Amino acid sequence: MRVIRVGTRKSQLARIQTDTVVAMLKALYPGLQFEIVAMSTTGDKILDTALSKIGEKSLFTKELEYALERNEVDLVVHSLKDLPTVLPPGFTIGAICKRESPYDAVVFHPKFVGKTLQTLPEKSVVGTSSLRRAAQLQRKFPHLEFKSIRGNLNTRLRKLDEQQEFSAIILAVAGLQRLGWQNRVGQILHPEECMYAVGQGALGVEVRAKDQDVLNLVDVLHDPETLLRCIAERAFLRHLEGGCSVPVAVHTVMKDGQLYLTGGVWSLDGSDSMQETMQATIHVPVQHEDGPEDDPQLVGITAQNIPRGAQLAAENLGISLANLLLSKGAKNILDVARQLNDVH
């Protein structure tokens, strides 16, 4: 019986996400065995520094990619938002699973349960490891202070509950749901308050680009709507040259054959911002009508059974929106944000 080795980070959330993907694959391929290989990444080890300061794009993926490269694992499950828009040569995202909620949630200290960000006392400290969240929320809620908080979800919740430093923390809804902690969600932030990170809420399966067997194996996990939304989002971010060290956020909706993409950029303190929305006609395919495509990957993604035209239209939408923002001066906002982030 062939054994497929699946790489994952060691955190509880990463293990749950990996188990979910492995369960889907087991149901599809009862004749295969799956072995899970857990490892720590740079991002898991450096816990005393804000993510945006570490200056490394593949913080949570590099060690897993080494294992892929050395043939120690056959595929790796990631939160898609952790995967850079340009992958190292030889790797590709072979599947993007159906997206869960892409929104951010506010989890309150027990003494503030029932509050919202708006009703928290003046100068309350809110923890977040993301420049994107801090910039947008500072703009929206100037009476609050935002401070970096690191560690996996369990660690951050413990810091919130046991120390008196934070009145609330911001976490992704999807992570809380996957861990079974929906009851801790005190407020869900909608796009008008805080747009989400590129790829947030979706899982990506990374494989060796030339490993056709494994590519064929995972390809069936692609969710067409999630895939097209995430191609547009990733193309937008890549074209802006954004990463962890600048505040860039998105919001996508697929409706009646139209893909709507809203994207924004912010200064670090949120005082300067710019956002626009564009749309493109893209019909979500059930699956490919003409058999697999063998074209190269788009924004690091290989989807052999989704029509190339739909993928290109999604990519073009992301590029067009990025160009629109760049033409209005977004580069200046991002450059200043990058420089300030390097200084502090």
Short mmCIF file of C-alpha atoms in Angstrom, two decimals:
data_model
loop_
_atom_site.label_atom_id
_atom_site.label_comp_id
_atom_site.label_asym_id
_atom_site.label_seq_id
_atom_site.Cartn_x
_atom_site.Cartn_y
_atom_site.Cartn_z
CA MET A 1 0.00 0.00 0.00
CA ARG A 2 1.48 3.35 -1.01
CA VAL A 3 2.16 5.75 1.85
CA ILE A 4 1.68 9.49 1.24
CA ARG A 5 3.63 11.60 3.75
CA VAL A 6 1.99 14.89 4.71
CA GLY A 7 4.01 17.72 6.25
CA THR A 8 2.54 20.17 8.78
CA ARG A 9 3.51 22.67 11.46
CA LYS A 10 3.27 21.35 15.01
CA SER A 11 0.65 23.76 16.36
CA GLN A 12 -2.76 22.39 17.31
CA LEU A 13 -4.46 24.47 14.61
CA ALA A 14 -2.01 23.28 11.91
CA ARG A 15 -2.60 19.67 12.95
CA ILE A 16 -6.38 20.09 12.81
CA GLN A 17 -6.13 21.70 9.36
CA THR A 18 -3.90 18.88 8.13
CA ASP A 19 -6.20 16.22 9.58
CA THR A 20 -9.11 17.82 7.69
CA VAL A 21 -7.27 17.59 4.35
CA VAL A 22 -6.04 14.05 5.06
CA ALA A 23 -9.62 12.98 5.91
CA MET A 24 -10.82 14.30 2.53
CA LEU A 25 -8.02 12.47 0.73
CA LYS A 26 -8.68 9.22 2.64
CA ALA A 27 -12.33 9.35 1.63
CA LEU A 28 -11.32 9.83 -2.02
CA TYR A 29 -8.48 7.26 -1.99
CA PRO A 30 -9.29 4.43 0.44
CA GLY A 31 -6.41 2.40 -1.04
CA LEU A 32 -3.73 4.86 0.13
CA GLN A 33 -2.15 5.29 3.53
CA PHE A 34 -1.32 8.72 4.92
CA GLU A 35 1.40 9.53 7.41
CA ILE A 36 1.59 12.96 9.09
CA VAL A 37 5.04 14.51 9.69
CA ALA A 38 4.98 17.53 12.05
CA MET A 39 7.82 20.09 12.30
CA SER A 40 8.57 23.55 13.70
CA THR A 41 9.15 26.54 11.41
CA THR A 42 11.08 29.79 11.86
CA GLY A 43 7.82 31.62 12.61
CA ASP A 44 7.01 29.12 15.35
CA LYS A 45 10.44 29.56 16.94
CA ILE A 46 10.86 33.35 16.91
CA LEU A 47 8.12 34.46 19.28
CA ASP A 48 9.53 37.67 20.73
CA THR A 49 9.46 39.68 17.48
CA ALA A 50 6.57 41.07 15.43
CA LEU A 51 6.07 39.03 12.26
CA SER A 52 6.55 42.09 10.07
CA LYS A 53 10.00 42.70 11.62
CA ILE A 54 11.53 39.29 10.99
CA GLY A 55 12.00 40.25 7.36
CA GLU A 56 11.33 36.81 5.94
CA LYS A 57 8.48 36.10 3.52
CA SER A 58 8.30 32.34 4.08
CA LEU A 59 8.28 32.35 7.88
CA PHE A 60 5.85 29.49 8.32
CA THR A 61 6.70 27.55 5.18
CA LYS A 62 10.46 27.32 4.64
CA GLU A 63 11.24 24.26 6.80
CA LEU A 64 8.25 22.43 5.32
CA GLU A 65 9.52 23.22 1.82
CA TYR A 66 12.97 21.84 2.71
CA ALA A 67 11.27 18.57 3.65
CA LEU A 68 9.35 18.56 0.34
CA GLU A 69 12.55 19.26 -1.57
CA ARG A 70 14.41 16.44 0.18
CA ASN A 71 11.55 14.05 -0.54
CA GLU A 72 10.85 13.57 3.16
CA VAL A 73 7.19 14.50 2.61
CA ASP A 74 4.97 14.41 -0.49
CA LEU A 75 2.66 17.33 0.26
CA VAL A 76 2.30 20.06 2.85
CA VAL A 77 -0.88 21.66 4.22
CA HIS A 78 -0.71 25.41 4.93
CA SER A 79 -3.02 28.27 5.77
CA LEU A 80 -3.07 29.86 2.31
CA LYS A 81 -2.43 33.31 3.79
CA ASP A 82 1.00 32.07 5.00
CA LEU A 83 2.11 31.15 1.47
CA PRO A 84 4.01 33.90 -0.37
CA THR A 85 2.62 34.91 -3.78
CA VAL A 86 5.90 33.82 -5.39
CA LEU A 87 6.93 30.32 -4.36
CA PRO A 88 10.51 29.03 -4.55
CA PRO A 89 11.29 27.25 -7.85
CA GLY A 90 10.14 23.64 -7.89
CA PHE A 91 7.04 24.09 -5.71
CA THR A 92 3.41 24.77 -6.50
CA ILE A 93 0.06 24.98 -4.69
CA GLY A 94 -1.68 21.90 -6.04
CA ALA A 95 -5.01 22.49 -4.29
CA ILE A 96 -6.97 25.24 -2.56
CA CYS A 97 -9.75 23.80 -0.43
CA LYS A 98 -13.15 25.39 0.10
CA ARG A 99 -12.77 28.60 2.05
CA GLU A 100 -14.21 28.97 5.52
CA SER A 101 -15.06 32.43 6.89
CA PRO A 102 -12.33 34.85 5.75
CA TYR A 103 -13.24 37.47 8.38
CA ASP A 104 -11.43 38.59 11.51
CA ALA A 105 -12.93 38.24 14.98
CA VAL A 106 -12.50 40.12 18.23
CA VAL A 107 -12.00 38.00 21.33
CA PHE A 108 -12.49 39.99 24.55
CA HIS A 109 -10.89 39.66 27.96
CA PRO A 110 -13.49 37.99 30.26
CA LYS A 111 -14.19 41.33 32.01
CA PHE A 112 -15.15 42.95 28.69
CA VAL A 113 -17.42 40.21 27.34
CA GLY A 114 -20.47 41.82 25.75
CA LYS A 115 -18.50 44.88 24.59
CA THR A 116 -17.51 45.79 21.03
CA LEU A 117 -14.36 47.59 19.87
CA GLN A 118 -16.46 50.76 19.71
CA THR A 119 -17.57 50.47 23.34
CA LEU A 120 -14.23 49.45 24.90
CA PRO A 121 -12.89 52.09 27.32
CA GLU A 122 -10.54 54.79 26.03
CA LYS A 123 -6.88 53.65 25.66
CA SER A 124 -7.80 49.95 25.90
CA VAL A 125 -5.00 47.81 24.44
CA VAL A 126 -5.92 45.42 21.62
CA GLY A 127 -3.46 42.71 20.59
CA THR A 128 -2.78 41.72 16.99
CA SER A 129 0.25 40.32 15.18
CA SER A 130 -0.88 41.88 11.89
CA LEU A 131 -0.02 45.32 10.48
CA ARG A 132 -3.06 44.97 8.21
CA ARG A 133 -5.48 44.65 11.11
CA ALA A 134 -3.76 47.32 13.24
CA ALA A 135 -3.70 49.93 10.45
CA GLN A 136 -7.38 49.50 9.53
CA LEU A 137 -8.63 49.32 13.10
CA GLN A 138 -6.57 52.29 14.31
CA ARG A 139 -8.22 54.34 11.60
CA LYS A 140 -11.68 53.11 12.58
CA PHE A 141 -11.25 53.10 16.37
CA PRO A 142 -8.83 55.93 17.27
CA HIS A 143 -9.65 55.63 20.99
CA LEU A 144 -7.89 52.21 21.16
CA GLU A 145 -4.21 51.26 21.28
CA PHE A 146 -2.90 48.34 19.21
CA LYS A 147 0.04 46.20 20.33
CA SER A 148 1.78 43.19 18.83
CA ILE A 149 0.93 39.78 20.33
CA ARG A 150 2.68 36.63 19.10
CA GLY A 151 2.37 32.88 19.60
CA ASN A 152 -0.07 30.28 18.33
CA LEU A 153 -3.78 30.71 19.04
CA ASN A 154 -3.66 28.80 22.33
CA THR A 155 -0.79 31.01 23.56
CA ARG A 156 -2.49 34.24 22.53
CA LEU A 157 -5.77 33.32 24.20
CA ARG A 158 -3.89 32.40 27.37
CA LYS A 159 -2.05 35.76 27.32
CA LEU A 160 -5.40 37.54 26.91
CA ASP A 161 -7.14 35.68 29.73
CA GLU A 162 -4.33 35.42 32.28
CA GLN A 163 -2.53 38.73 31.91
CA GLN A 164 -4.18 42.11 32.35
CA GLU A 165 -2.31 43.66 29.41
CA PHE A 166 -4.91 43.21 26.66
CA SER A 167 -8.60 44.12 26.68
CA ALA A 168 -9.13 42.16 23.46
CA ILE A 169 -7.22 40.41 20.66
CA ILE A 170 -7.96 40.04 16.96
CA LEU A 171 -7.85 36.54 15.42
CA ALA A 172 -9.11 34.93 12.23
CA VAL A 173 -12.64 33.52 12.55
CA ALA A 174 -11.60 30.39 10.60
CA GLY A 175 -8.88 29.45 13.08
CA LEU A 176 -11.20 29.86 16.06
CA GLN A 177 -13.87 27.76 14.32
CA ARG A 178 -11.43 25.00 13.42
CA LEU A 179 -10.29 24.80 17.05
CA GLY A 180 -13.89 24.68 18.25
CA TRP A 181 -13.66 28.06 20.01
CA GLN A 182 -16.58 29.81 18.29
CA ASN A 183 -17.94 30.70 21.74
CA ARG A 184 -15.00 33.09 22.25
CA VAL A 185 -15.96 35.23 19.22
CA GLY A 186 -17.24 38.50 20.70
CA GLN A 187 -17.51 40.44 17.45
CA ILE A 188 -16.99 39.61 13.78
CA LEU A 189 -15.34 42.40 11.81
CA HIS A 190 -17.03 43.03 8.48
CA PRO A 191 -15.16 44.42 5.45
CA GLU A 192 -16.21 48.01 6.12
CA GLU A 193 -14.40 47.75 9.51
CA CYS A 194 -11.51 45.48 8.56
CA MET A 195 -10.87 43.80 5.23
CA TYR A 196 -9.11 40.44 5.41
CA ALA A 197 -5.72 39.07 4.39
CA VAL A 198 -5.15 37.58 0.95
CA GLY A 199 -6.20 33.92 1.06
CA GLN A 200 -7.52 34.12 4.65
CA GLY A 201 -9.80 31.23 5.63
CA ALA A 202 -8.57 28.89 2.86
CA LEU A 203 -6.14 25.97 3.09
CA GLY A 204 -3.48 25.43 0.44
CA VAL A 205 -1.78 22.13 -0.37
CA GLU A 206 1.81 22.63 -1.54
CA VAL A 207 3.53 19.94 -3.62
CA ARG A 208 6.59 19.49 -5.81
CA ALA A 209 5.76 21.12 -9.15
CA LYS A 210 7.06 18.16 -11.15
CA ASP A 211 5.43 15.45 -9.04
CA GLN A 212 2.55 14.70 -11.43
CA ASP A 213 1.27 11.77 -9.36
CA VAL A 214 0.75 13.88 -6.25
CA LEU A 215 -0.55 16.83 -8.31
CA ASN A 216 -3.23 14.53 -9.78
CA LEU A 217 -3.97 13.17 -6.33
CA VAL A 218 -4.66 16.57 -4.70
CA ASP A 219 -6.15 18.37 -7.73
CA VAL A 220 -9.65 17.12 -6.88
CA LEU A 221 -9.54 19.14 -3.64
CA HIS A 222 -9.67 22.47 -5.54
CA ASP A 223 -12.84 24.43 -4.78
CA PRO A 224 -13.44 26.43 -8.00
CA GLU A 225 -14.95 29.55 -6.40
CA THR A 226 -12.32 29.73 -3.64
CA LEU A 227 -9.58 29.13 -6.22
CA LEU A 228 -10.69 31.99 -8.49
CA ARG A 229 -11.19 34.43 -5.60
CA CYS A 230 -7.74 33.57 -4.21
CA ILE A 231 -6.03 33.87 -7.62
CA ALA A 232 -7.45 37.42 -7.91
CA GLU A 233 -6.38 38.27 -4.34
CA ARG A 234 -2.88 36.82 -4.74
CA ALA A 235 -2.37 38.55 -8.10
CA PHE A 236 -3.39 41.88 -6.50
CA LEU A 237 -0.89 41.42 -3.64
CA ARG A 238 1.90 40.18 -5.88
CA HIS A 239 1.52 43.11 -8.27
CA LEU A 240 1.61 45.56 -5.35
CA GLU A 241 4.70 43.75 -4.03
CA GLY A 242 3.04 43.49 -0.65
CA GLY A 243 3.90 41.02 2.09
CA CYS A 244 3.86 40.78 5.89
CA SER A 245 5.63 44.12 6.25
CA VAL A 246 2.94 46.35 4.71
CA PRO A 247 -0.80 46.73 5.37
CA VAL A 248 -2.66 45.33 2.33
CA ALA A 249 -6.15 43.84 2.55
CA VAL A 250 -8.86 42.48 0.27
CA HIS A 251 -12.48 41.45 0.02
CA THR A 252 -13.89 39.26 -2.77
CA VAL A 253 -17.42 38.23 -3.72
CA MET A 254 -18.53 35.91 -6.51
CA LYS A 255 -22.09 36.60 -7.62
CA ASP A 256 -24.06 35.92 -10.81
CA GLY A 257 -20.98 35.25 -12.90
CA GLN A 258 -19.19 38.36 -11.62
CA LEU A 259 -16.10 38.38 -9.42
CA TYR A 260 -15.88 41.55 -7.34
CA LEU A 261 -12.49 42.38 -5.84
CA THR A 262 -11.98 45.19 -3.33
CA GLY A 263 -8.40 45.90 -2.35
CA GLY A 264 -6.83 48.49 -0.10
CA VAL A 265 -3.50 49.76 1.20
CA TRP A 266 -2.89 51.68 4.43
CA SER A 267 -0.13 53.59 6.14
CA LEU A 268 1.07 51.89 9.35
CA ASP A 269 -1.09 54.10 11.58
CA GLY A 270 -4.04 53.92 9.18
CA SER A 271 -4.12 57.70 8.68
CA ASP A 272 -3.44 57.38 4.95
CA SER A 273 -5.40 54.82 2.96
CA MET A 274 -6.67 53.99 -0.48
CA GLN A 275 -9.13 51.39 -1.65
CA GLU A 276 -10.97 50.56 -4.86
CA THR A 277 -13.29 47.88 -6.22
CA MET A 278 -13.28 46.29 -9.66
CA GLN A 279 -15.22 43.42 -11.17
CA ALA A 280 -14.84 40.90 -13.98
CA THR A 281 -17.16 38.40 -15.62
CA ILE A 282 -16.07 34.92 -14.56
CA HIS A 283 -18.35 31.91 -14.53
CA VAL A 284 -17.46 29.42 -11.83
CA PRO A 285 -16.93 26.12 -13.63
CA VAL A 286 -18.14 22.87 -12.13
CA GLN A 287 -15.06 21.20 -13.57
CA HIS A 288 -13.08 21.30 -16.75
CA GLU A 289 -14.99 20.38 -19.87
CA ASP A 290 -12.00 19.56 -22.08
CA GLY A 291 -9.71 17.53 -19.84
CA PRO A 292 -6.62 18.75 -17.97
CA GLU A 293 -4.52 21.75 -18.96
CA ASP A 294 -0.76 21.58 -18.76
CA ASP A 295 -0.11 25.30 -18.62
CA PRO A 296 2.29 26.69 -16.01
CA GLN A 297 1.10 27.92 -12.65
CA LEU A 298 -0.52 31.26 -11.87
CA VAL A 299 0.48 33.10 -8.66
CA GLY A 300 2.03 29.87 -7.45
CA ILE A 301 -1.09 27.76 -8.09
CA THR A 302 -1.58 24.79 -10.41
CA ALA A 303 -5.22 23.90 -11.20
CA GLN A 304 -5.28 21.44 -14.06
CA ASN A 305 -9.03 20.92 -14.21
CA ILE A 306 -10.27 24.50 -13.94
CA PRO A 307 -10.56 26.31 -17.28
CA ARG A 308 -7.48 28.41 -17.98
CA GLY A 309 -9.61 31.32 -19.23
CA ALA A 310 -11.36 31.67 -15.86
CA GLN A 311 -8.03 31.57 -14.01
CA LEU A 312 -6.49 34.20 -16.29
CA ALA A 313 -9.54 36.46 -15.92
CA ALA A 314 -9.19 36.25 -12.12
CA GLU A 315 -5.46 36.99 -12.31
CA ASN A 316 -6.06 39.94 -14.65
CA LEU A 317 -8.64 41.36 -12.24
CA GLY A 318 -6.08 41.35 -9.42
CA ILE A 319 -3.41 42.95 -11.61
CA SER A 320 -5.83 45.61 -12.93
CA LEU A 321 -6.93 46.59 -9.44
CA ALA A 322 -3.30 46.81 -8.27
CA ASN A 323 -2.48 48.99 -11.29
CA LEU A 324 -5.43 51.27 -10.52
CA LEU A 325 -4.22 51.78 -6.92
CA LEU A 326 -0.61 52.25 -8.08
CA SER A 327 -1.74 54.90 -10.57
CA LYS A 328 -3.38 56.78 -7.68
CA GLY A 329 -0.25 56.77 -5.50
CA ALA A 330 -0.44 53.49 -3.55
CA LYS A 331 3.27 52.87 -4.04
CA ASN A 332 4.11 55.90 -1.94
CA ILE A 333 1.88 54.72 0.95
CA LEU A 334 3.46 51.24 0.83
CA ASP A 335 7.05 52.52 0.54
CA VAL A 336 6.61 54.77 3.58
CA ALA A 337 4.98 51.90 5.52
CA ARG A 338 7.89 49.61 4.61
CA GLN A 339 10.51 52.19 5.65
CA LEU A 340 8.78 52.98 8.94
CA ASN A 341 8.41 49.30 9.70
CA ASP A 342 12.15 48.79 9.12
CA VAL A 343 13.02 51.66 11.47
CA HIS A 344 10.82 50.81 14.45
#
